[in-house]
């Protein structure tokens, strides 16, 4: 009697022994108890009967157990998720930490992110709910971006996913910006002219401020109409200067701001196919909006332009 | 690559996860939605899953987590379903003579299960209908393995009590 356990305490073991899952010694304890205790013997049998019923229930067909339609819906929702989902990772670069995110369609997000800590709210918004960290998916892009930032590569020919545009206006602004050649600059008003809304210089600046793909869509090539490097990645005009320097566009500090040296750049009057010296004809007087300026002849010629037949920049190149 | 591996996961487990959700939500439309949501979540996290992980137990954990908020709002519906299930009771595996009895007992089991507290119900269905390990049930319910055992036992005891009057017949038919 001394090692016997009460009926209440044995019940959990009756149940587990009935289910065939009793732990060490349980079967023996139960056996000893029910040998003396008729009510618990019955109880053990009842638990065995319950297990038998549960086994039947487990094997019995279930009403509404046809997963075919649900599976088909899942396939379509997964396909949709796959096309939306972003794989992203944060990489070091000469310009600081850069986040690169790509979807099945193409590169969707490139953002500067501060050292350490969580991602800023605007970056998380751009990533959306369907972003997963995926270094393997973005590492090749990072390698090409580094080549670009070293000046070893003039183009990043990445398929782009432009579904994160805020508006059709922003899309037009960014498309016009993407068309600016390597090594060239124009003004916000210049982009506004190109998209047929010449008065919209400020909205253009706003649209570029929320560029989801800086560097790739080269908003650093768009500057103030006075030639100053204004707003970039918050207050990181220094990054804008470095990106332009990689492309051969020199800047100088003047009056507390950085500006291009228009007098030291080759000019393209919009709509022309020839580039000029800054002293040539209308290039001299036109506002920056009507021009595209190149830091080097090589840049202008890489953009498919010919030297002007009058001012002959090929014979009288600007001092380097 | 990873996408094909995930297709295989869907192929192997979607039907069972849906069945689990059907058992615990008692509504085909909820089982459809929640099973799909389970796999959409799983897809997002799949790359981060360590190699050799128990994918099935992991999916049960996602399904359980997803369902728990949902279940709370459904307490009343579940009871209504248990009554409806009386009319659409599944065919039992018992012999012809015992059939009506078995159907009735199984309907009674479904009613008792439907009335269980949430954790007991989930633990019970995972253990008794899907035969998951207690450790995996604990992981799904964010409790210890011993707590998972306790939930299953409490549920089982209620099922057993709920079957008073059905069991003497069942015991006779066993002999």
Short mmCIF file of C-alpha atoms in Angstrom, two decimals:
data_model
loop_
_atom_site.label_atom_id
_atom_site.label_comp_id
_atom_site.label_asym_id
_atom_site.label_seq_id
_atom_site.Cartn_x
_atom_site.Cartn_y
_atom_site.Cartn_z
CA UNK A 1 0.00 0.00 0.00
CA UNK A 2 2.81 2.37 0.83
CA UNK A 3 3.95 2.97 -2.76
CA UNK A 4 0.44 3.02 -4.14
CA UNK A 5 -0.91 6.20 -5.70
CA UNK A 6 -4.38 7.58 -5.40
CA UNK A 7 -6.96 7.11 -8.14
CA UNK A 8 -6.91 10.82 -8.95
CA UNK A 9 -3.15 10.81 -9.45
CA UNK A 10 -3.16 7.70 -11.61
CA UNK A 11 -5.69 9.05 -14.13
CA UNK A 12 -3.19 10.86 -16.36
CA UNK A 13 -1.17 7.67 -16.56
CA UNK A 14 -4.26 5.62 -17.35
CA UNK A 15 -4.82 7.93 -20.28
CA UNK A 16 -1.25 7.79 -21.55
CA UNK A 17 -1.03 4.03 -21.11
CA UNK A 18 -4.33 3.67 -22.98
CA UNK A 19 -2.83 5.80 -25.76
CA UNK A 20 0.30 3.62 -25.79
CA UNK A 21 2.53 6.54 -24.90
CA UNK A 22 3.17 6.09 -21.18
CA UNK A 23 6.57 7.12 -19.91
CA UNK A 24 9.03 4.87 -18.09
CA UNK A 25 7.40 2.79 -15.38
CA UNK A 26 3.88 4.07 -16.12
CA UNK A 27 2.59 0.78 -17.47
CA UNK A 28 3.75 -1.06 -14.35
CA UNK A 29 2.31 1.51 -11.97
CA UNK A 30 -1.02 1.40 -13.80
CA UNK A 31 -1.01 -2.38 -13.80
CA UNK A 32 -0.37 -2.55 -10.06
CA UNK A 33 -3.10 -0.01 -9.38
CA UNK A 34 -5.85 -1.50 -11.53
CA UNK A 35 -5.12 -4.99 -10.21
CA UNK A 36 -6.57 -3.74 -6.92
CA UNK A 37 -8.92 -1.00 -8.03
CA UNK A 38 -11.95 -2.02 -10.09
CA UNK A 39 -13.21 1.52 -10.87
CA UNK A 40 -9.80 2.48 -12.31
CA UNK A 41 -9.71 -0.78 -14.26
CA UNK A 42 -12.97 0.29 -15.89
CA UNK A 43 -11.60 3.76 -16.41
CA UNK A 44 -8.57 2.36 -18.20
CA UNK A 45 -10.89 0.42 -20.48
CA UNK A 46 -12.92 3.55 -21.16
CA UNK A 47 -9.76 5.45 -22.12
CA UNK A 48 -8.84 2.57 -24.42
CA UNK A 49 -12.29 2.80 -25.97
CA UNK A 50 -11.88 6.56 -26.43
CA UNK A 51 -8.53 5.98 -28.13
CA UNK A 52 -10.24 3.49 -30.42
CA UNK A 53 -12.88 6.05 -31.35
CA UNK A 54 -10.26 8.74 -31.88
CA UNK A 55 -8.39 6.36 -34.17
CA UNK A 56 -11.57 5.85 -36.20
CA UNK A 57 -12.19 9.57 -36.27
CA UNK A 58 -8.62 10.20 -37.44
CA UNK A 59 -9.03 7.75 -40.31
CA UNK A 60 -12.57 8.71 -41.19
CA UNK A 61 -13.09 10.94 -44.19
CA UNK A 62 -13.61 14.54 -43.22
CA UNK A 63 -16.45 16.63 -44.62
CA UNK A 64 -15.21 19.37 -47.02
CA UNK A 65 -11.77 17.76 -47.20
CA UNK A 66 -11.13 18.71 -50.81
CA UNK A 67 -8.07 20.91 -50.99
CA UNK A 68 -7.98 21.15 -54.80
CA UNK A 69 -9.57 24.57 -55.12
CA UNK A 70 -7.67 25.95 -52.15
CA UNK A 71 -4.42 24.62 -53.60
CA UNK A 72 -5.12 26.32 -56.93
CA UNK A 73 -5.87 29.61 -55.16
CA UNK A 74 -2.66 29.20 -53.20
CA UNK A 75 -0.67 28.68 -56.41
CA UNK A 76 -2.01 31.91 -57.83
CA UNK A 77 -1.43 33.85 -54.59
CA UNK A 78 2.11 32.48 -54.41
CA UNK A 79 2.80 33.52 -57.99
CA UNK A 80 1.55 37.00 -57.13
CA UNK A 81 3.69 37.10 -53.98
CA UNK A 82 6.75 35.92 -55.90
CA UNK A 83 6.36 38.76 -58.36
CA UNK A 84 5.97 41.30 -55.54
CA UNK A 85 8.37 39.96 -52.97
CA UNK A 86 11.63 41.84 -52.57
CA UNK A 87 14.89 40.19 -51.69
CA UNK A 88 17.13 42.83 -50.15
CA UNK A 89 20.42 43.25 -48.36
CA UNK A 90 22.53 46.12 -47.03
CA UNK A 91 26.10 46.42 -48.31
CA UNK A 92 29.07 48.64 -47.54
CA UNK A 93 30.16 51.02 -50.29
CA UNK A 94 32.44 54.05 -50.68
CA UNK A 95 29.29 56.15 -50.21
CA UNK A 96 28.33 54.41 -46.97
CA UNK A 97 25.84 51.63 -46.43
CA UNK A 98 23.56 50.97 -49.38
CA UNK A 99 20.45 48.80 -49.42
CA UNK A 100 19.67 47.00 -52.66
CA UNK A 101 16.31 45.29 -53.19
CA UNK A 102 15.14 43.34 -56.19
CA UNK A 103 11.93 41.60 -57.17
CA UNK A 104 11.28 39.03 -59.84
CA UNK A 105 10.75 41.96 -62.26
CA UNK A 106 13.95 43.81 -61.52
CA UNK A 107 15.76 46.12 -59.14
CA UNK A 108 13.12 47.99 -57.16
CA UNK A 109 14.92 49.79 -54.34
CA UNK A 110 18.36 51.30 -53.85
CA UNK A 111 18.69 53.42 -50.74
CA UNK A 112 21.39 54.93 -48.60
CA UNK A 113 20.96 53.73 -45.03
CA UNK A 114 22.66 55.09 -41.92
CA UNK A 115 25.33 53.09 -40.11
CA UNK A 116 23.92 50.64 -37.59
CA UNK A 117 20.42 50.56 -36.17
CA UNK A 118 17.10 49.87 -37.79
CA UNK A 119 16.19 50.87 -41.32
CA UNK A 120 14.69 54.37 -41.57
CA UNK A 121 10.91 54.55 -41.88
CA UNK A 122 10.92 55.76 -45.51
CA UNK A 123 13.11 52.81 -46.49
CA UNK A 124 10.85 50.35 -44.70
CA UNK A 125 7.87 51.89 -46.47
CA UNK A 126 9.59 51.40 -49.82
CA UNK A 127 10.38 47.78 -48.99
CA UNK A 128 6.79 47.12 -47.97
CA UNK A 129 5.51 44.06 -46.13
CA UNK A 130 6.78 41.55 -48.63
CA UNK A 131 10.51 42.07 -48.27
CA UNK A 132 12.90 39.41 -47.07
CA UNK A 133 16.59 39.71 -46.45
CA UNK A 134 18.32 37.87 -49.28
CA UNK A 135 21.99 38.54 -49.78
CA UNK A 136 22.42 35.91 -52.45
CA UNK A 137 19.81 37.59 -54.66
CA UNK A 138 21.50 41.00 -54.49
CA UNK A 139 25.23 40.33 -54.20
CA UNK A 140 25.85 40.44 -57.96
CA UNK A 141 24.20 43.86 -58.08
CA UNK A 142 26.41 45.10 -55.27
CA UNK A 143 29.53 43.96 -57.15
CA UNK A 144 28.44 45.91 -60.25
CA UNK A 145 27.53 48.93 -58.15
CA UNK A 146 31.05 48.95 -56.68
CA UNK A 147 32.53 48.87 -60.20
CA UNK A 148 30.29 51.79 -61.10
CA UNK A 149 31.34 53.78 -58.03
CA UNK A 150 35.00 53.15 -58.85
CA UNK A 151 34.41 54.55 -62.33
CA UNK A 152 35.09 51.17 -63.96
CA UNK A 153 31.60 50.91 -65.39
CA UNK A 154 29.50 53.68 -66.98
CA UNK A 155 26.21 51.81 -67.14
CA UNK A 156 24.21 49.64 -64.80
CA UNK A 157 22.02 47.74 -67.19
CA UNK A 158 19.65 46.38 -64.65
CA UNK A 159 16.05 45.49 -65.33
CA UNK A 160 14.05 47.82 -63.10
CA UNK A 161 10.84 47.26 -61.18
CA UNK A 162 9.18 50.68 -61.18
CA UNK A 163 6.03 49.70 -59.31
CA UNK A 164 7.05 51.77 -56.31
CA UNK A 165 6.49 55.05 -58.10
CA UNK A 166 4.30 57.43 -56.16
CA UNK A 167 2.50 58.82 -59.20
CA UNK A 168 2.49 58.93 -62.95
CA UNK A 169 4.18 62.33 -62.68
CA UNK A 170 7.02 60.84 -60.67
CA UNK A 171 7.37 58.07 -63.22
CA UNK A 172 7.71 60.61 -66.05
CA UNK A 173 10.26 62.64 -64.06
CA UNK A 174 12.34 59.56 -63.32
CA UNK A 175 12.17 58.32 -66.89
CA UNK A 176 13.42 61.68 -68.15
CA UNK A 177 16.16 61.62 -65.50
CA UNK A 178 17.16 58.09 -66.46
CA UNK A 179 17.71 59.37 -70.01
CA UNK A 180 20.43 61.83 -68.90
CA UNK A 181 23.75 60.52 -70.22
CA UNK A 182 26.65 59.49 -68.00
CA UNK A 183 28.79 62.51 -67.19
CA UNK A 184 26.03 65.02 -67.98
CA UNK A 185 23.94 67.40 -65.88
CA UNK A 186 20.87 69.52 -66.32
CA UNK A 187 18.59 71.45 -63.99
CA UNK A 188 15.28 70.62 -62.34
CA UNK A 189 13.66 73.04 -64.76
CA UNK A 190 15.44 71.15 -67.54
CA UNK A 191 13.70 67.94 -66.53
CA UNK A 192 10.41 69.85 -66.22
CA UNK A 193 10.88 71.05 -69.83
CA UNK A 194 11.66 67.56 -71.02
CA UNK A 195 8.41 66.19 -69.65
CA UNK A 196 6.45 69.09 -71.11
CA UNK A 197 5.65 70.91 -67.85
CA UNK A 198 8.22 73.72 -67.91
CA UNK A 199 6.87 75.46 -64.80
CA UNK A 200 7.15 72.33 -62.65
CA UNK A 201 10.76 72.63 -61.45
CA UNK A 202 9.74 72.30 -57.78
CA UNK A 203 7.46 69.31 -58.23
CA UNK A 204 10.29 67.73 -60.24
CA UNK A 205 12.64 68.27 -57.30
CA UNK A 206 10.06 66.68 -54.98
CA UNK A 207 9.63 63.69 -57.28
CA UNK A 208 13.40 63.18 -57.35
CA UNK A 209 13.60 63.53 -53.60
CA UNK A 210 11.58 60.30 -53.35
CA UNK A 211 13.54 58.49 -56.02
CA UNK A 212 13.42 54.82 -54.99
CA UNK A 213 16.49 54.11 -57.13
CA UNK A 214 19.14 56.80 -56.63
CA UNK A 215 22.42 56.19 -58.49
CA UNK A 216 20.54 53.86 -60.88
CA UNK A 217 18.10 56.59 -61.87
CA UNK A 218 20.71 59.34 -61.78
CA UNK A 219 19.00 62.13 -59.89
CA UNK A 220 22.50 63.28 -58.93
CA UNK A 221 22.75 64.62 -62.51
CA UNK A 222 19.96 67.10 -61.83
CA UNK A 223 21.06 70.35 -60.19
CA UNK A 224 19.78 73.81 -59.36
CA UNK A 225 19.31 76.28 -62.20
CA UNK A 226 22.14 78.41 -60.79
CA UNK A 227 24.46 75.43 -61.11
CA UNK A 228 24.46 74.57 -57.42
CA UNK A 229 24.26 71.02 -56.16
CA UNK A 230 21.09 71.10 -54.11
CA UNK A 231 19.35 68.50 -51.99
CA UNK A 232 20.47 64.90 -52.19
CA UNK A 233 19.59 62.01 -49.90
CA UNK A 234 18.52 64.45 -47.24
CA UNK A 235 21.53 66.72 -46.74
CA UNK A 236 24.14 64.55 -48.43
CA UNK A 237 25.21 66.91 -51.18
CA UNK A 238 28.69 65.46 -50.64
CA UNK A 239 27.44 62.17 -52.09
CA UNK A 240 26.10 64.00 -55.13
CA UNK A 241 29.48 65.65 -55.59
CA UNK A 242 31.28 62.31 -55.40
CA UNK A 243 28.94 60.63 -57.86
CA UNK A 244 29.43 63.51 -60.31
CA UNK A 245 33.20 63.43 -59.78
CA UNK A 246 33.27 59.72 -60.72
CA UNK A 247 31.62 60.74 -64.01
CA UNK A 248 34.09 63.54 -64.69
CA UNK A 249 31.88 66.47 -63.62
CA UNK A 250 33.92 68.79 -61.46
CA UNK A 251 32.48 71.02 -58.79
CA UNK A 252 33.80 73.91 -56.76
CA UNK A 253 32.84 75.30 -53.38
CA UNK A 254 31.48 78.82 -53.70
CA UNK A 255 29.51 80.92 -51.22
CA UNK A 256 28.86 77.97 -48.89
CA UNK A 257 27.54 75.78 -51.68
CA UNK A 258 28.95 73.37 -54.21
CA UNK A 259 28.45 74.31 -57.83
CA UNK A 260 29.42 73.06 -61.23
CA UNK A 261 31.71 75.21 -63.36
CA UNK A 262 29.49 75.89 -66.33
CA UNK A 263 32.31 77.77 -68.07
CA UNK A 264 34.44 74.61 -67.93
CA UNK A 265 31.81 72.24 -69.39
CA UNK A 266 30.78 71.27 -72.88
CA UNK A 267 27.20 72.14 -73.82
CA UNK A 268 24.43 70.53 -75.71
CA UNK A 269 21.51 72.74 -76.66
CA UNK A 270 18.48 70.53 -76.25
CA UNK A 271 17.33 69.12 -79.55
CA UNK A 272 20.75 69.50 -81.22
CA UNK A 273 23.08 66.64 -82.09
CA UNK A 274 26.32 68.60 -81.73
CA UNK A 275 28.09 69.61 -78.54
CA UNK A 276 29.74 72.98 -78.15
CA UNK A 277 32.26 74.96 -76.19
CA UNK A 278 30.56 77.00 -73.45
CA UNK A 279 31.40 80.18 -75.39
CA UNK A 280 29.51 79.09 -78.51
CA UNK A 281 26.34 80.86 -79.63
CA UNK A 282 23.22 80.21 -77.61
CA UNK A 283 25.09 77.89 -75.26
CA UNK A 284 26.58 81.03 -73.81
CA UNK A 285 23.38 82.69 -72.73
CA UNK A 286 20.67 80.07 -72.48
CA UNK A 287 19.42 79.07 -69.06
CA UNK A 288 20.63 75.72 -67.81
CA UNK A 289 17.12 74.33 -68.35
CA UNK A 290 17.63 74.33 -72.10
CA UNK A 291 21.02 72.68 -71.93
CA UNK A 292 22.76 69.48 -71.06
CA UNK A 293 26.28 70.03 -69.80
CA UNK A 294 29.10 67.48 -70.04
CA UNK A 295 32.16 67.35 -67.85
CA UNK A 296 34.28 65.80 -70.63
CA UNK A 297 34.34 65.49 -74.42
CA UNK A 298 34.49 61.75 -73.96
CA UNK A 299 31.19 61.93 -72.08
CA UNK A 300 29.53 63.93 -74.84
CA UNK A 301 30.83 61.62 -77.56
CA UNK A 302 29.84 58.52 -75.61
CA UNK A 303 26.33 60.00 -75.68
CA UNK A 304 26.50 59.90 -79.49
CA UNK A 305 27.13 63.63 -80.06
CA UNK A 306 29.35 65.21 -82.72
CA UNK A 307 31.60 68.23 -82.11
CA UNK A 308 30.03 71.51 -83.25
CA UNK A 309 31.23 72.59 -86.73
CA UNK A 310 31.56 76.24 -85.68
CA UNK A 311 33.26 76.28 -82.28
CA UNK A 312 35.13 72.98 -82.93
CA UNK A 313 35.48 71.67 -79.34
CA UNK A 314 37.49 68.83 -80.86
CA UNK A 315 40.19 71.29 -82.02
CA UNK A 316 39.99 73.60 -79.00
CA UNK A 317 39.27 71.40 -76.02
CA UNK A 318 38.75 73.00 -72.65
CA UNK A 319 41.64 72.87 -70.24
CA UNK A 320 41.27 69.76 -68.08
CA UNK B 1 16.31 26.49 -56.57
CA UNK B 2 14.49 27.65 -53.41
CA UNK B 3 11.24 28.11 -55.33
CA UNK B 4 11.15 24.50 -56.50
CA UNK B 5 11.90 23.30 -52.99
CA UNK B 6 8.98 25.33 -51.78
CA UNK B 7 6.70 23.83 -54.41
CA UNK B 8 7.60 20.46 -52.96
CA UNK B 9 6.72 21.69 -49.47
CA UNK B 10 3.32 22.84 -50.70
CA UNK B 11 2.78 19.54 -52.44
CA UNK B 12 3.64 17.50 -49.37
CA UNK B 13 1.87 19.48 -46.68
CA UNK B 14 -0.88 21.76 -47.92
CA UNK B 15 -3.64 19.15 -47.78
CA UNK B 16 -2.77 18.15 -44.22
CA UNK B 17 -2.43 21.70 -42.94
CA UNK B 18 -5.79 22.51 -44.49
CA UNK B 19 -7.27 19.43 -42.82
CA UNK B 20 -5.85 20.54 -39.47
CA UNK B 21 -7.34 23.99 -39.91
CA UNK B 22 -10.61 22.47 -41.05
CA UNK B 23 -10.73 20.41 -37.86
CA UNK B 24 -9.99 23.35 -35.60
CA UNK B 25 -11.96 26.06 -37.39
CA UNK B 26 -14.77 23.81 -38.57
CA UNK B 27 -15.28 25.93 -41.67
CA UNK B 28 -14.02 25.07 -45.12
CA UNK B 29 -13.71 28.73 -46.12
CA UNK B 30 -11.60 29.48 -43.03
CA UNK B 31 -9.47 26.42 -43.65
CA UNK B 32 -8.95 27.62 -47.24
CA UNK B 33 -7.94 31.14 -46.24
CA UNK B 34 -5.80 30.19 -43.28
CA UNK B 35 -4.03 27.36 -45.05
CA UNK B 36 -3.15 29.69 -47.92
CA UNK B 37 -2.00 32.36 -45.50
CA UNK B 38 0.12 29.75 -43.71
CA UNK B 39 1.99 28.94 -46.90
CA UNK B 40 2.36 32.57 -47.95
CA UNK B 41 4.00 33.27 -44.58
CA UNK B 42 6.07 30.14 -44.87
CA UNK B 43 7.26 31.22 -48.31
CA UNK B 44 8.54 34.52 -46.92
CA UNK B 45 10.45 32.76 -44.16
CA UNK B 46 11.49 29.68 -46.09
CA UNK B 47 14.97 30.90 -47.04
CA UNK B 48 15.78 31.47 -43.40
CA UNK B 49 14.78 27.97 -42.36
CA UNK B 50 17.80 26.00 -41.15
CA UNK B 51 18.64 22.92 -43.22
CA UNK B 52 17.21 19.76 -41.71
CA UNK B 53 14.42 21.64 -39.91
CA UNK B 54 11.17 19.75 -39.35
CA UNK B 55 9.15 21.52 -42.02
CA UNK B 56 5.89 19.82 -41.09
CA UNK B 57 6.08 20.86 -37.44
CA UNK B 58 7.13 24.37 -38.54
CA UNK B 59 4.06 24.65 -40.77
CA UNK B 60 1.79 23.48 -37.95
CA UNK B 61 3.31 26.18 -35.75
CA UNK B 62 2.63 28.87 -38.37
CA UNK B 63 -0.90 27.60 -38.93
CA UNK B 64 -1.53 27.50 -35.18
CA UNK B 65 -0.24 31.02 -34.64
CA UNK B 66 -2.23 32.36 -37.55
CA UNK B 67 -5.34 30.65 -36.40
CA UNK B 68 -5.30 31.64 -32.76
CA UNK B 69 -6.59 35.18 -33.14
CA UNK B 70 -9.03 33.94 -35.68
CA UNK B 71 -10.27 31.20 -33.37
CA UNK B 72 -11.17 33.53 -30.57
CA UNK B 73 -13.76 35.25 -32.68
CA UNK B 74 -15.22 31.94 -33.71
CA UNK B 75 -16.19 30.36 -30.41
CA UNK B 76 -19.87 30.74 -31.12
CA UNK B 77 -19.60 29.49 -34.67
CA UNK B 78 -17.81 26.34 -33.57
CA UNK B 79 -20.62 25.33 -31.31
CA UNK B 80 -23.11 25.89 -34.08
CA UNK B 81 -21.02 23.70 -36.36
CA UNK B 82 -20.91 20.85 -33.87
CA UNK B 83 -24.70 20.78 -34.01
CA UNK B 84 -24.67 20.93 -37.80
CA UNK B 85 -22.10 18.14 -37.86
CA UNK B 86 -24.72 15.87 -36.36
CA UNK B 87 -26.47 15.91 -39.73
CA UNK B 88 -23.31 15.62 -41.82
CA UNK B 89 -21.43 13.20 -39.65
CA UNK B 90 -18.55 11.38 -41.34
CA UNK B 91 -18.84 7.68 -42.09
CA UNK B 92 -17.34 5.73 -39.23
CA UNK B 93 -15.04 2.78 -39.56
CA UNK B 94 -17.18 0.61 -37.31
CA UNK B 95 -19.11 -2.43 -38.45
CA UNK B 96 -22.71 -2.18 -39.67
CA UNK B 97 -24.25 -2.93 -36.28
CA UNK B 98 -22.09 -0.53 -34.37
CA UNK B 99 -22.38 2.16 -36.98
CA UNK B 100 -25.19 4.28 -35.63
CA UNK B 101 -23.62 4.13 -32.19
CA UNK B 102 -20.20 5.09 -33.52
CA UNK B 103 -21.63 8.00 -35.51
CA UNK B 104 -23.35 9.30 -32.46
CA UNK B 105 -20.26 8.94 -30.32
CA UNK B 106 -18.14 10.70 -32.92
CA UNK B 107 -20.59 13.55 -33.15
CA UNK B 108 -20.40 13.78 -29.38
CA UNK B 109 -16.58 13.86 -29.58
CA UNK B 110 -16.77 16.66 -32.15
CA UNK B 111 -19.08 18.61 -29.85
CA UNK B 112 -16.79 18.20 -26.88
CA UNK B 113 -13.73 19.19 -28.94
CA UNK B 114 -15.55 22.24 -30.23
CA UNK B 115 -16.26 23.33 -26.68
CA UNK B 116 -12.70 22.94 -25.38
CA UNK B 117 -10.57 25.91 -24.39
CA UNK B 118 -8.43 26.99 -27.32
CA UNK B 119 -5.06 25.61 -26.28
CA UNK B 120 -6.51 22.29 -25.24
CA UNK B 121 -8.41 22.00 -28.48
CA UNK B 122 -5.39 22.81 -30.63
CA UNK B 123 -3.11 20.53 -28.64
CA UNK B 124 -5.66 17.72 -28.75
CA UNK B 125 -6.21 17.96 -32.51
CA UNK B 126 -2.46 18.16 -33.19
CA UNK B 127 -1.81 15.10 -31.01
CA UNK B 128 -4.81 12.87 -31.57
CA UNK B 129 -5.68 13.70 -35.18
CA UNK B 130 -2.27 14.58 -36.62
CA UNK B 131 -0.01 12.66 -34.24
CA UNK B 132 2.51 15.45 -33.71
CA UNK B 133 5.17 15.08 -31.01
CA UNK B 134 4.53 16.86 -27.74
CA UNK B 135 7.69 18.91 -28.27
CA UNK B 136 6.34 20.18 -31.60
CA UNK B 137 2.93 20.87 -30.09
CA UNK B 138 4.66 22.85 -27.36
CA UNK B 139 6.57 24.83 -29.99
CA UNK B 140 3.33 25.58 -31.84
CA UNK B 141 1.58 26.80 -28.71
CA UNK B 142 4.67 28.53 -27.33
CA UNK B 143 4.62 26.42 -24.20
CA UNK B 144 6.73 23.62 -22.76
CA UNK B 145 6.47 20.01 -23.80
CA UNK B 146 5.01 19.18 -20.37
CA UNK B 147 2.38 21.88 -20.75
CA UNK B 148 1.51 20.44 -24.15
CA UNK B 149 1.04 17.02 -22.51
CA UNK B 150 -1.12 18.58 -19.84
CA UNK B 151 -3.30 20.34 -22.44
CA UNK B 152 -3.81 17.10 -24.32
CA UNK B 153 -4.65 15.21 -21.13
CA UNK B 154 -7.13 17.84 -19.95
CA UNK B 155 -8.82 17.69 -23.33
CA UNK B 156 -8.81 13.92 -23.35
CA UNK B 157 -10.34 13.79 -19.91
CA UNK B 158 -13.17 16.06 -21.03
CA UNK B 159 -13.72 13.96 -24.13
CA UNK B 160 -13.78 10.86 -21.97
CA UNK B 161 -16.28 12.45 -19.53
CA UNK B 162 -18.34 13.73 -22.43
CA UNK B 163 -18.73 10.18 -23.68
CA UNK B 164 -20.34 8.79 -20.53
CA UNK B 165 -23.22 6.68 -21.73
CA UNK B 166 -21.54 5.93 -25.08
CA UNK B 167 -18.60 4.06 -23.68
CA UNK B 168 -20.22 0.99 -22.14
CA UNK B 169 -21.63 0.11 -25.56
CA UNK B 170 -18.31 0.77 -27.22
CA UNK B 171 -16.52 -1.37 -24.68
CA UNK B 172 -18.90 -4.24 -25.30
CA UNK B 173 -18.39 -3.97 -29.05
CA UNK B 174 -14.62 -4.17 -28.50
CA UNK B 175 -14.84 -7.62 -26.93
#
